[in-house]
PDB file of C-alpha atoms and ligand atoms in Angstrom:
ATOM      1  CA  UNK K 243     106.026  39.405-132.539  1.00 51.00           C
ATOM      2  CA  UNK K 244     106.019  43.185-133.142  1.00 54.00           C
ATOM      3  CA  UNK K 245     107.592  44.558-136.352  1.00 54.00           C
ATOM      4  CA  UNK K 246     110.269  46.475-134.435  1.00 61.00           C
ATOM      5  CA  UNK K 247     111.212  43.279-132.532  1.00 58.00           C
ATOM      6  CA  UNK K 248     111.676  41.455-135.854  1.00 59.00           C
ATOM      7  CA  UNK K 249     113.797  44.340-137.082  1.00 59.00           C
ATOM      8  CA  UNK K 250     115.955  44.270-133.952  1.00 53.00           C
ATOM      9  CA  UNK K 251     116.491  40.510-134.190  1.00 55.00           C
ATOM     10  CA  UNK K 252     117.253  40.860-137.902  1.00 56.00           C
ATOM     11  CA  UNK K 253     119.878  43.504-137.122  1.00 54.00           C
ATOM     12  CA  UNK K 254     121.291  41.348-134.327  1.00 51.00           C
ATOM     13  CA  UNK K 255     121.701  38.457-136.736  1.00 55.00           C
ATOM     14  CA  UNK K 256     123.334  40.787-139.245  1.00 58.00           C
ATOM     15  CA  UNK K 257     121.155  39.692-142.096  1.00 56.00           C
ATOM     16  CA  UNK K 258     121.467  35.948-141.466  1.00 62.00           C
ATOM     17  CA  UNK K 259     118.156  35.038-143.147  1.00 66.00           C
ATOM     18  CA  UNK K 260     118.234  31.323-142.246  1.00 73.00           C
ATOM     19  CA  UNK K 261     118.766  31.993-138.524  1.00 74.00           C
ATOM     20  CA  UNK K 262     116.075  34.668-138.600  1.00 75.00           C
ATOM     21  CA  UNK K 263     113.641  32.213-140.182  1.00 81.00           C
ATOM     22  CA  UNK K 264     114.383  29.650-137.447  1.00 81.00           C
ATOM     23  CA  UNK K 265     113.773  32.205-134.707  1.00 85.00           C
ATOM     24  CA  UNK K 266     110.519  33.150-136.382  1.00 87.00           C
ATOM     25  CA  UNK K 267     109.430  29.495-136.497  1.00 88.00           C
ATOM     26  CA  UNK K 268     110.398  29.048-132.842  1.00 90.00           C
ATOM     27  CA  UNK K 269     108.451  32.142-131.752  1.00 91.00           C
ATOM     28  CA  UNK K 270     105.471  30.953-133.815  1.00 92.00           C
ATOM     29  CA  UNK K 271     105.517  27.570-132.065  1.00 94.00           C
ATOM     30  CA  UNK K 272     105.765  29.171-128.611  1.00 95.00           C
ATOM     31  CA  UNK K 273     102.762  31.374-129.482  1.00 95.00           C
ATOM     32  CA  UNK K 274     100.804  28.254-130.429  1.00 96.00           C
ATOM     33  CA  UNK K 275     101.676  26.639-127.081  1.00 97.00           C
ATOM     34  CA  UNK K 276     100.484  29.799-125.365  1.00 97.00           C
ATOM     35  CA  UNK K 277      97.154  29.478-127.211  1.00 97.00           C
ATOM     36  CA  UNK K 278      96.881  25.812-126.169  1.00 98.00           C
ATOM     37  CA  UNK K 279      97.328  26.873-122.534  1.00 98.00           C
ATOM     38  CA  UNK K 280      94.479  29.369-122.936  1.00 98.00           C
ATOM     39  CA  UNK K 281      92.177  26.656-124.291  1.00 98.00           C
ATOM     40  CA  UNK K 282      92.899  24.308-121.366  1.00 98.00           C
ATOM     41  CA  UNK K 283      92.701  27.124-118.814  1.00 98.00           C
ATOM     42  CA  UNK K 284      89.258  28.060-120.148  1.00 98.00           C
ATOM     43  CA  UNK K 285      88.112  24.460-119.752  1.00 98.00           C
ATOM     44  CA  UNK K 286      89.132  24.497-116.073  1.00 98.00           C
ATOM     45  CA  UNK K 287      87.570  27.927-115.533  1.00 97.00           C
ATOM     46  CA  UNK K 288      84.283  26.713-117.003  1.00 97.00           C
ATOM     47  CA  UNK K 289      84.302  23.613-114.745  1.00 96.00           C
ATOM     48  CA  UNK K 290      85.109  25.730-111.704  1.00 96.00           C
ATOM     49  CA  UNK K 291      82.328  28.179-112.471  1.00 95.00           C
ATOM     50  CA  UNK K 292      79.749  25.448-112.960  1.00 93.00           C
ATOM     51  CA  UNK K 293      80.793  23.358-109.958  1.00 92.00           C
ATOM     52  CA  UNK K 294      80.860  26.455-107.778  1.00 91.00           C
ATOM     53  CA  UNK K 295      77.272  27.232-108.811  1.00 88.00           C
ATOM     54  CA  UNK K 296      76.176  23.630-108.132  1.00 88.00           C
ATOM     55  CA  UNK K 297      78.029  22.964-104.880  1.00 84.00           C
ATOM     56  CA  UNK K 298      78.339  26.488-103.493  1.00 85.00           C
ATOM     57  CA  UNK K 299      82.134  26.354-103.293  1.00 89.00           C
ATOM     58  CA  UNK K 300      85.072  26.562-105.683  1.00 92.00           C
ATOM     59  CA  UNK K 301      86.954  23.294-106.270  1.00 95.00           C
ATOM     60  CA  UNK K 302      89.747  25.281-107.960  1.00 97.00           C
ATOM     61  CA  UNK K 303      91.586  27.870-105.884  1.00 97.00           C
ATOM     62  CA  UNK K 304      93.855  29.208-108.634  1.00 97.00           C
ATOM     63  CA  UNK K 305      95.427  28.439-112.005  1.00 98.00           C
ATOM     64  CA  UNK K 306      98.917  29.386-113.147  1.00 98.00           C
ATOM     65  CA  UNK K 307     100.643  28.621-116.406  1.00 97.00           C
ATOM     66  CA  UNK K 308     103.879  29.009-118.257  1.00 97.00           C
ATOM     67  CA  UNK K 309     105.499  28.309-121.608  1.00 97.00           C
ATOM     68  CA  UNK K 310     108.900  26.696-121.046  1.00 96.00           C
ATOM     69  CA  UNK K 311     111.775  29.141-121.430  1.00 93.00           C
ATOM     70  CA  UNK K 312     113.915  28.698-124.601  1.00 90.00           C
ATOM     71  CA  UNK K 313     116.968  27.812-122.496  1.00 92.00           C
ATOM     72  CA  UNK K 314     114.998  25.034-120.714  1.00 94.00           C
ATOM     73  CA  UNK K 315     113.603  23.754-124.037  1.00 94.00           C
ATOM     74  CA  UNK K 316     117.097  23.451-125.523  1.00 92.00           C
ATOM     75  CA  UNK K 317     118.470  22.002-122.247  1.00 94.00           C
ATOM     76  CA  UNK K 318     115.794  19.283-122.176  1.00 95.00           C
ATOM     77  CA  UNK K 319     116.288  18.346-125.856  1.00 95.00           C
ATOM     78  CA  UNK K 320     120.022  18.034-125.182  1.00 94.00           C
ATOM     79  CA  UNK K 321     119.405  15.885-122.073  1.00 96.00           C
ATOM     80  CA  UNK K 322     117.154  13.604-124.118  1.00 96.00           C
ATOM     81  CA  UNK K 323     119.739  13.430-126.927  1.00 96.00           C
ATOM     82  CA  UNK K 324     117.211  14.796-129.422  1.00 95.00           C
ATOM     83  CA  UNK K 325     117.898  17.217-132.308  1.00 92.00           C
ATOM     84  CA  UNK K 326     117.781  20.923-131.467  1.00 90.00           C
ATOM     85  CA  UNK K 327     115.228  21.899-134.094  1.00 89.00           C
ATOM     86  CA  UNK K 328     111.786  23.462-134.050  1.00 90.00           C
ATOM     87  CA  UNK K 329     110.203  20.196-135.328  1.00 92.00           C
ATOM     88  CA  UNK K 330     111.949  18.242-132.574  1.00 94.00           C
ATOM     89  CA  UNK K 331     110.279  20.385-129.890  1.00 95.00           C
ATOM     90  CA  UNK K 332     106.727  19.276-130.693  1.00 92.00           C
ATOM     91  CA  UNK K 333     107.876  15.731-131.515  1.00 95.00           C
ATOM     92  CA  UNK K 334     109.816  15.114-128.310  1.00 96.00           C
ATOM     93  CA  UNK K 335     108.607  17.442-125.559  1.00 97.00           C
ATOM     94  CA  UNK K 336     105.276  17.158-123.765  1.00 97.00           C
ATOM     95  CA  UNK K 337     105.767  19.922-121.230  1.00 96.00           C
ATOM     96  CA  UNK K 338     106.497  23.055-123.266  1.00 97.00           C
ATOM     97  CA  UNK K 339     103.042  24.290-122.316  1.00 98.00           C
ATOM     98  CA  UNK K 340     102.383  23.815-118.615  1.00 98.00           C
ATOM     99  CA  UNK K 341      99.373  24.612-116.500  1.00 98.00           C
ATOM    100  CA  UNK K 342      99.104  24.208-112.722  1.00 98.00           C
ATOM    101  CA  UNK K 343      95.680  23.859-111.163  1.00 98.00           C
ATOM    102  CA  UNK K 344      95.522  24.390-107.413  1.00 98.00           C
ATOM    103  CA  UNK K 345      92.523  22.681-105.863  1.00 97.00           C
ATOM    104  CA  UNK K 346      90.957  23.073-102.436  1.00 95.00           C
ATOM    105  CA  UNK K 347      90.668  19.381-101.509  1.00 97.00           C
ATOM    106  CA  UNK K 348      92.177  16.079-102.708  1.00 97.00           C
ATOM    107  CA  UNK K 349      88.855  14.802-104.106  1.00 96.00           C
ATOM    108  CA  UNK K 350      88.501  18.016-106.150  1.00 96.00           C
ATOM    109  CA  UNK K 351      91.692  17.054-108.018  1.00 98.00           C
ATOM    110  CA  UNK K 352      90.232  13.735-109.153  1.00 98.00           C
ATOM    111  CA  UNK K 353      86.844  15.313-109.881  1.00 96.00           C
ATOM    112  CA  UNK K 354      88.156  18.044-112.195  1.00 97.00           C
ATOM    113  CA  UNK K 355      90.741  15.709-113.800  1.00 98.00           C
ATOM    114  CA  UNK K 356      87.959  13.238-114.645  1.00 97.00           C
ATOM    115  CA  UNK K 357      85.673  16.003-115.942  1.00 96.00           C
ATOM    116  CA  UNK K 358      88.422  17.234-118.245  1.00 98.00           C
ATOM    117  CA  UNK K 359      89.343  13.719-119.427  1.00 98.00           C
ATOM    118  CA  UNK K 360      85.816  12.910-120.617  1.00 97.00           C
ATOM    119  CA  UNK K 361      85.531  16.007-122.828  1.00 98.00           C
ATOM    120  CA  UNK K 362      85.442  14.725-126.391  1.00 97.00           C
ATOM    121  CA  UNK K 363      88.115  17.079-127.750  1.00 97.00           C
ATOM    122  CA  UNK K 364      90.589  16.076-125.022  1.00 98.00           C
ATOM    123  CA  UNK K 365      92.916  13.098-125.445  1.00 98.00           C
ATOM    124  CA  UNK K 366      94.732  12.001-122.317  1.00 98.00           C
ATOM    125  CA  UNK K 367      98.220  10.974-123.401  1.00 97.00           C
ATOM    126  CA  UNK K 368      99.702  10.204-119.980  1.00 97.00           C
ATOM    127  CA  UNK K 369      98.796  10.279-116.288  1.00 98.00           C
ATOM    128  CA  UNK K 370     101.237  10.189-113.372  1.00 98.00           C
ATOM    129  CA  UNK K 371      99.504   9.984-110.019  1.00 98.00           C
ATOM    130  CA  UNK K 372     102.063  11.169-107.488  1.00 98.00           C
ATOM    131  CA  UNK K 373      99.262  11.410-104.891  1.00 98.00           C
ATOM    132  CA  UNK K 374      98.523   7.691-104.801  1.00 97.00           C
ATOM    133  CA  UNK K 375     102.216   7.006-105.340  1.00 98.00           C
ATOM    134  CA  UNK K 376     104.290   9.932-104.011  1.00 97.00           C
ATOM    135  CA  UNK K 377     107.869  10.434-105.213  1.00 96.00           C
ATOM    136  CA  UNK K 378     110.539   9.103-102.793  1.00 95.00           C
ATOM    137  CA  UNK K 379     111.269  12.697-101.674  1.00 93.00           C
ATOM    138  CA  UNK K 380     107.603  13.201-100.666  1.00 96.00           C
ATOM    139  CA  UNK K 381     106.454  15.142-103.769  1.00 97.00           C
ATOM    140  CA  UNK K 382     102.710  14.829-104.373  1.00 98.00           C
ATOM    141  CA  UNK K 383     100.700  16.027-107.385  1.00 98.00           C
ATOM    142  CA  UNK K 384      98.528  14.608-110.153  1.00 98.00           C
ATOM    143  CA  UNK K 385     100.172  15.030-113.567  1.00 98.00           C
ATOM    144  CA  UNK K 386      98.456  14.716-116.919  1.00 98.00           C
ATOM    145  CA  UNK K 387      99.610  15.229-120.481  1.00 98.00           C
ATOM    146  CA  UNK K 388      96.659  16.057-122.700  1.00 98.00           C
ATOM    147  CA  UNK K 389      96.352  16.732-126.398  1.00 98.00           C
ATOM    148  CA  UNK K 390      93.763  19.210-127.624  1.00 97.00           C
ATOM    149  CA  UNK K 391      92.911  20.675-131.032  1.00 97.00           C
ATOM    150  CA  UNK K 392      93.632  24.383-131.439  1.00 96.00           C
ATOM    151  CA  UNK K 393      92.206  26.193-134.460  1.00 96.00           C
ATOM    152  CA  UNK K 394      94.711  28.540-136.095  1.00 94.00           C
ATOM    153  CA  UNK K 395      94.424  30.586-139.303  1.00 92.00           C
ATOM    154  CA  UNK K 396      96.000  27.742-141.296  1.00 90.00           C
ATOM    155  CA  UNK K 397      93.856  25.036-139.764  1.00 94.00           C
ATOM    156  CA  UNK K 398      93.627  22.745-136.780  1.00 96.00           C
ATOM    157  CA  UNK K 399      96.705  21.657-134.893  1.00 95.00           C
ATOM    158  CA  UNK K 400      96.898  19.098-132.087  1.00 96.00           C
ATOM    159  CA  UNK K 401      98.819  20.592-129.160  1.00 97.00           C
ATOM    160  CA  UNK K 402     100.097  18.924-125.993  1.00 97.00           C
ATOM    161  CA  UNK K 403      99.809  20.518-122.579  1.00 98.00           C
ATOM    162  CA  UNK K 404     101.184  19.290-119.256  1.00 98.00           C
ATOM    163  CA  UNK K 405      98.741  19.726-116.383  1.00 98.00           C
ATOM    164  CA  UNK K 406      99.766  19.538-112.731  1.00 98.00           C
ATOM    165  CA  UNK K 407      96.892  19.319-110.263  1.00 98.00           C
ATOM    166  CA  UNK K 408      97.599  19.665-106.554  1.00 98.00           C
ATOM    167  CA  UNK K 409      96.069  20.974-103.350  1.00 98.00           C
ATOM    168  CA  UNK K 410      97.034  24.302-101.797  1.00 97.00           C
ATOM    169  CA  UNK K 411      99.021  22.336 -99.205  1.00 97.00           C
ATOM    170  CA  UNK K 412     100.869  20.224-101.791  1.00 97.00           C
ATOM    171  CA  UNK K 413     101.664  23.400-103.710  1.00 98.00           C
ATOM    172  CA  UNK K 414     103.075  25.048-100.592  1.00 97.00           C
ATOM    173  CA  UNK K 415     105.474  22.100-100.116  1.00 97.00           C
ATOM    174  CA  UNK K 416     106.438  21.779-103.821  1.00 97.00           C
ATOM    175  CA  UNK K 417     107.121  25.513-104.216  1.00 95.00           C
ATOM    176  CA  UNK K 418     109.412  25.682-101.201  1.00 93.00           C
ATOM    177  CA  UNK K 419     111.129  22.388-102.031  1.00 92.00           C
ATOM    178  CA  UNK K 420     111.723  23.638-105.585  1.00 90.00           C
ATOM    179  CA  UNK K 421     113.286  26.860-104.241  1.00 87.00           C
ATOM    180  CA  UNK K 422     115.540  24.941-101.884  1.00 83.00           C
ATOM    181  CA  UNK K 423     116.728  22.571-104.635  1.00 78.00           C
ATOM    182  CA  UNK K 424     118.801  25.447-105.933  1.00 64.00           C
ATOM    183  CA  UNK K 425     120.803  25.355-102.714  1.00 64.00           C
ATOM    184  CA  UNK K 426     122.081  21.966-103.862  1.00 67.00           C
ATOM    185  CA  UNK K 427     124.838  21.421-101.312  1.00 67.00           C
ATOM    186  CA  UNK K 428     122.400  21.460 -98.363  1.00 64.00           C
ATOM    187  CA  UNK K 429     119.455  19.847-100.206  1.00 62.00           C
ATOM    188  CA  UNK K 430     121.547  16.717-100.848  1.00 71.00           C
ATOM    189  CA  UNK K 431     122.140  16.118 -97.122  1.00 81.00           C
ATOM    190  CA  UNK K 432     120.149  13.098 -95.906  1.00 85.00           C
ATOM    191  CA  UNK K 433     118.889  14.779 -92.722  1.00 87.00           C
ATOM    192  CA  UNK K 434     117.477  17.701 -94.744  1.00 88.00           C
ATOM    193  CA  UNK K 435     115.876  15.328 -97.264  1.00 88.00           C
ATOM    194  CA  UNK K 436     114.335  13.358 -94.365  1.00 91.00           C
ATOM    195  CA  UNK K 437     112.986  16.546 -92.753  1.00 92.00           C
ATOM    196  CA  UNK K 438     111.473  17.659 -96.070  1.00 93.00           C
ATOM    197  CA  UNK K 439     109.848  14.247 -96.541  1.00 94.00           C
ATOM    198  CA  UNK K 440     108.460  14.368 -93.031  1.00 96.00           C
ATOM    199  CA  UNK K 441     106.943  17.817 -93.791  1.00 96.00           C
ATOM    200  CA  UNK K 442     105.355  16.346 -96.965  1.00 97.00           C
ATOM    201  CA  UNK K 443     103.796  13.567 -94.886  1.00 97.00           C
ATOM    202  CA  UNK K 444     102.440  16.015 -92.286  1.00 97.00           C
ATOM    203  CA  UNK K 445     100.958  18.050 -95.128  1.00 97.00           C
ATOM    204  CA  UNK K 446      99.391  14.937 -96.705  1.00 97.00           C
ATOM    205  CA  UNK K 447      97.863  13.953 -93.359  1.00 98.00           C
ATOM    206  CA  UNK K 448      96.492  17.491 -92.918  1.00 97.00           C
ATOM    207  CA  UNK K 449      94.997  17.386 -96.439  1.00 97.00           C
ATOM    208  CA  UNK K 450      93.261  14.114 -95.551  1.00 97.00           C
ATOM    209  CA  UNK K 451      91.938  15.566 -92.265  1.00 97.00           C
ATOM    210  CA  UNK K 452      90.646  18.721 -93.992  1.00 97.00           C
ATOM    211  CA  UNK K 453      88.776  16.530 -96.495  1.00 96.00           C
ATOM    212  CA  UNK K 454      87.334  14.519 -93.583  1.00 97.00           C
ATOM    213  CA  UNK K 455      86.139  17.736 -91.896  1.00 96.00           C
ATOM    214  CA  UNK K 456      84.505  18.972 -95.116  1.00 94.00           C
ATOM    215  CA  UNK K 457      82.699  15.649 -95.587  1.00 94.00           C
ATOM    216  CA  UNK K 458      81.400  15.721 -91.992  1.00 95.00           C
ATOM    217  CA  UNK K 459      80.097  19.269 -92.467  1.00 93.00           C
ATOM    218  CA  UNK K 460      78.428  18.270 -95.750  1.00 91.00           C
ATOM    219  CA  UNK K 461      76.758  15.287 -94.153  1.00 91.00           C
ATOM    220  CA  UNK K 462      75.511  17.423 -91.227  1.00 92.00           C
ATOM    221  CA  UNK K 463      74.133  19.966 -93.717  1.00 86.00           C
ATOM    222  CA  UNK K 464      72.367  17.179 -95.642  1.00 83.00           C
ATOM    223  CA  UNK K 465      70.769  15.882 -92.446  1.00 84.00           C
ATOM    224  CA  UNK K 466      69.518  19.352 -91.498  1.00 83.00           C
ATOM    225  CA  UNK K 467      68.248  19.912 -95.033  1.00 78.00           C
ATOM    226  CA  UNK K 468      66.500  16.532 -94.943  1.00 70.00           C
ATOM    227  CA  UNK K 469      64.815  17.306 -91.622  1.00 72.00           C
ATOM    228  CA  UNK K 470      63.637  20.677 -92.932  1.00 71.00           C
ATOM    229  CA  UNK K 471      62.118  18.967 -96.000  1.00 65.00           C
ATOM    230  CA  UNK K 472      60.631  16.159 -93.967  1.00 56.00           C
ATOM    231  CA  UNK K 473      63.240  13.752 -95.353  1.00 48.00           C
ATOM    232  CA  UNK K 474      65.605  11.580 -93.406  1.00 44.00           C
ATOM    233  CA  UNK K 475      68.884  11.640 -95.380  1.00 41.00           C
ATOM    234  CA  UNK K 476      70.512   8.518 -93.923  1.00 39.00           C
ATOM    235  CA  UNK K 477      73.115   7.054 -96.295  1.00 43.00           C
ATOM    236  CA  UNK K 478      71.856   9.349 -99.027  1.00 41.00           C
ATOM    237  CA  UNK K 479      68.521   7.452 -99.272  1.00 39.00           C
ATOM    238  CA  UNK K 480      65.508   9.715 -99.256  1.00 42.00           C
ATOM    239  CA  UNK K 481      62.301   8.021 -98.073  1.00 40.00           C
ATOM    240  CA  UNK K 482      58.868   9.464 -98.878  1.00 40.00           C
ATOM    241  CA  UNK K 483      58.215  12.823 -97.203  1.00 43.00           C
ATOM    242  CA  UNK K 484      56.540  12.521 -93.779  1.00 41.00           C
ATOM    243  CA  UNK K 485      53.064  14.060 -93.939  1.00 37.00           C
TER     244      UNK K 485
HETATM  245  P1  LIG I 101     109.546  23.125-114.188  1.00 51.94           P
HETATM  246  O1  LIG I 101     110.430  24.306-114.069  1.00 51.94           O
HETATM  247  O2  LIG I 101     108.509  23.069-113.098  1.00 51.94           O
HETATM  248  O3  LIG I 101     108.963  22.935-115.540  1.00 51.94           O
HETATM  249  P2  LIG I 101     109.767  14.591-117.858  1.00 51.94           P
HETATM  250  O4  LIG I 101     109.044  15.916-117.912  1.00 51.94           O
HETATM  251  O5  LIG I 101     108.869  13.410-118.127  1.00 51.94           O
HETATM  252  O6  LIG I 101     111.020  14.588-118.650  1.00 51.94           O
HETATM  253  P3  LIG I 101     109.726  13.846-115.197  1.00 51.94           P
HETATM  254  O7  LIG I 101     110.460  14.325-113.979  1.00 51.94           O
HETATM  255  O8  LIG I 101     109.623  12.372-115.376  1.00 51.94           O
HETATM  256  O9  LIG I 101     110.346  14.513-116.434  1.00 51.94           O
HETATM  257  O10 LIG I 101     108.276  14.441-115.248  1.00 51.94           O
HETATM  258  P4  LIG I 101     107.288  14.553-114.060  1.00 51.94           P
HETATM  259  O11 LIG I 101     107.604  13.556-113.030  1.00 51.94           O
HETATM  260  O12 LIG I 101     105.928  14.538-114.662  1.00 51.94           O
HETATM  261  O13 LIG I 101     107.643  16.004-113.439  1.00 51.94           O
HETATM  262  C1  LIG I 101     107.655  17.144-114.204  1.00 51.94           C
HETATM  263  C2  LIG I 101     107.401  18.382-113.382  1.00 51.94           C
HETATM  264  O14 LIG I 101     106.787  18.072-112.127  1.00 51.94           O
HETATM  265  C3  LIG I 101     108.653  19.142-113.003  1.00 51.94           C
HETATM  266  O15 LIG I 101     108.970  19.991-114.048  1.00 51.94           O
HETATM  267  C4  LIG I 101     108.214  19.906-111.753  1.00 51.94           C
HETATM  268  O16 LIG I 101     107.448  21.033-112.096  1.00 51.94           O
HETATM  269  C5  LIG I 101     107.310  18.899-111.088  1.00 51.94           C
HETATM  270  N1  LIG I 101     108.066  18.021-110.178  1.00 51.94           N
HETATM  271  C6  LIG I 101     108.380  16.719-110.370  1.00 51.94           C
HETATM  272  N2  LIG I 101     109.045  16.230-109.321  1.00 51.94           N
HETATM  273  C7  LIG I 101     109.174  17.227-108.433  1.00 51.94           C
HETATM  274  C8  LIG I 101     109.779  17.333-107.125  1.00 51.94           C
HETATM  275  O17 LIG I 101     110.338  16.398-106.591  1.00 51.94           O
HETATM  276  N3  LIG I 101     109.703  18.541-106.518  1.00 51.94           N
HETATM  277  C9  LIG I 101     109.081  19.613-107.075  1.00 51.94           C
HETATM  278  N4  LIG I 101     109.054  20.753-106.388  1.00 51.94           N
HETATM  279  N5  LIG I 101     108.521  19.559-108.307  1.00 51.94           N
HETATM  280  C10 LIG I 101     108.561  18.387-108.972  1.00 51.94           C
HETATM  281  P5  LIG I 101     110.460  20.443-114.338  1.00 51.94           P
HETATM  282  O18 LIG I 101     110.664  20.325-115.796  1.00 51.94           O
HETATM  283  O19 LIG I 101     111.419  19.707-113.452  1.00 51.94           O
HETATM  284  O20 LIG I 101     110.539  21.930-113.912  1.00 51.94           O
END
């Protein structure tokens, strides 16, 4: 926080030192969550870079992130019946730091999730696979809560980050569905909910078909490559080169 911001808040609180201290602690915690996001984002960027070099395509299309807004943090603590304190935030909330990883294909989601999980500074706290088991409304995504160490000036702190992995198509559905939730009166109507669910299923089927197409192309490329090298690449088994 900039010095003039501190001054402004101090003036706003009319010299209430205790409240000012709490705001300072809150801002400090939010900054630490922001740093945790950067650490996890870098891990995904590194994986994307390496996999793109190895496979000639990017498994990750884009990454977005956010630190939960103060009003949402307080709202969630209230909903959970937990104390509204700075300590309570890190004790009770897993999704203050959130990162969304948009992948090209369904198998990319599982590939990058697995590659992150096996890193020895990453602890997977929770996984919710809404791809294998979609929500009743049709929502699909792969959710993980991970804990990672972040090194600050006063030492190491374990920070939790919520990761949502989904395909471009799943993201398209979730973003529009999220927008329409705000128009509550129409979103609650069963025929609209059914239409939205049907769209989610069409999208899931399209995702599966796109993956099928990519796999067919890859297998054709392997065959051609094999023939060029004098190999026959049937079922991935490479016999001795034909002389
Ligand atoms: P925002 O603004 O995206 O942060 P919990 O976090 O455990 O208390 P829940 O619902 O059990 O609550 O967690 P879950 O299932 O892991 O979902 C958390 C996040 O997933 C939500 O965050 C949404 O971002 C997304 N999500 C879950 N279900 C849906 C859905 O049906 N539609 C859409 N569009 N997104 C969904 P927040 O906190 O709700 O909001």
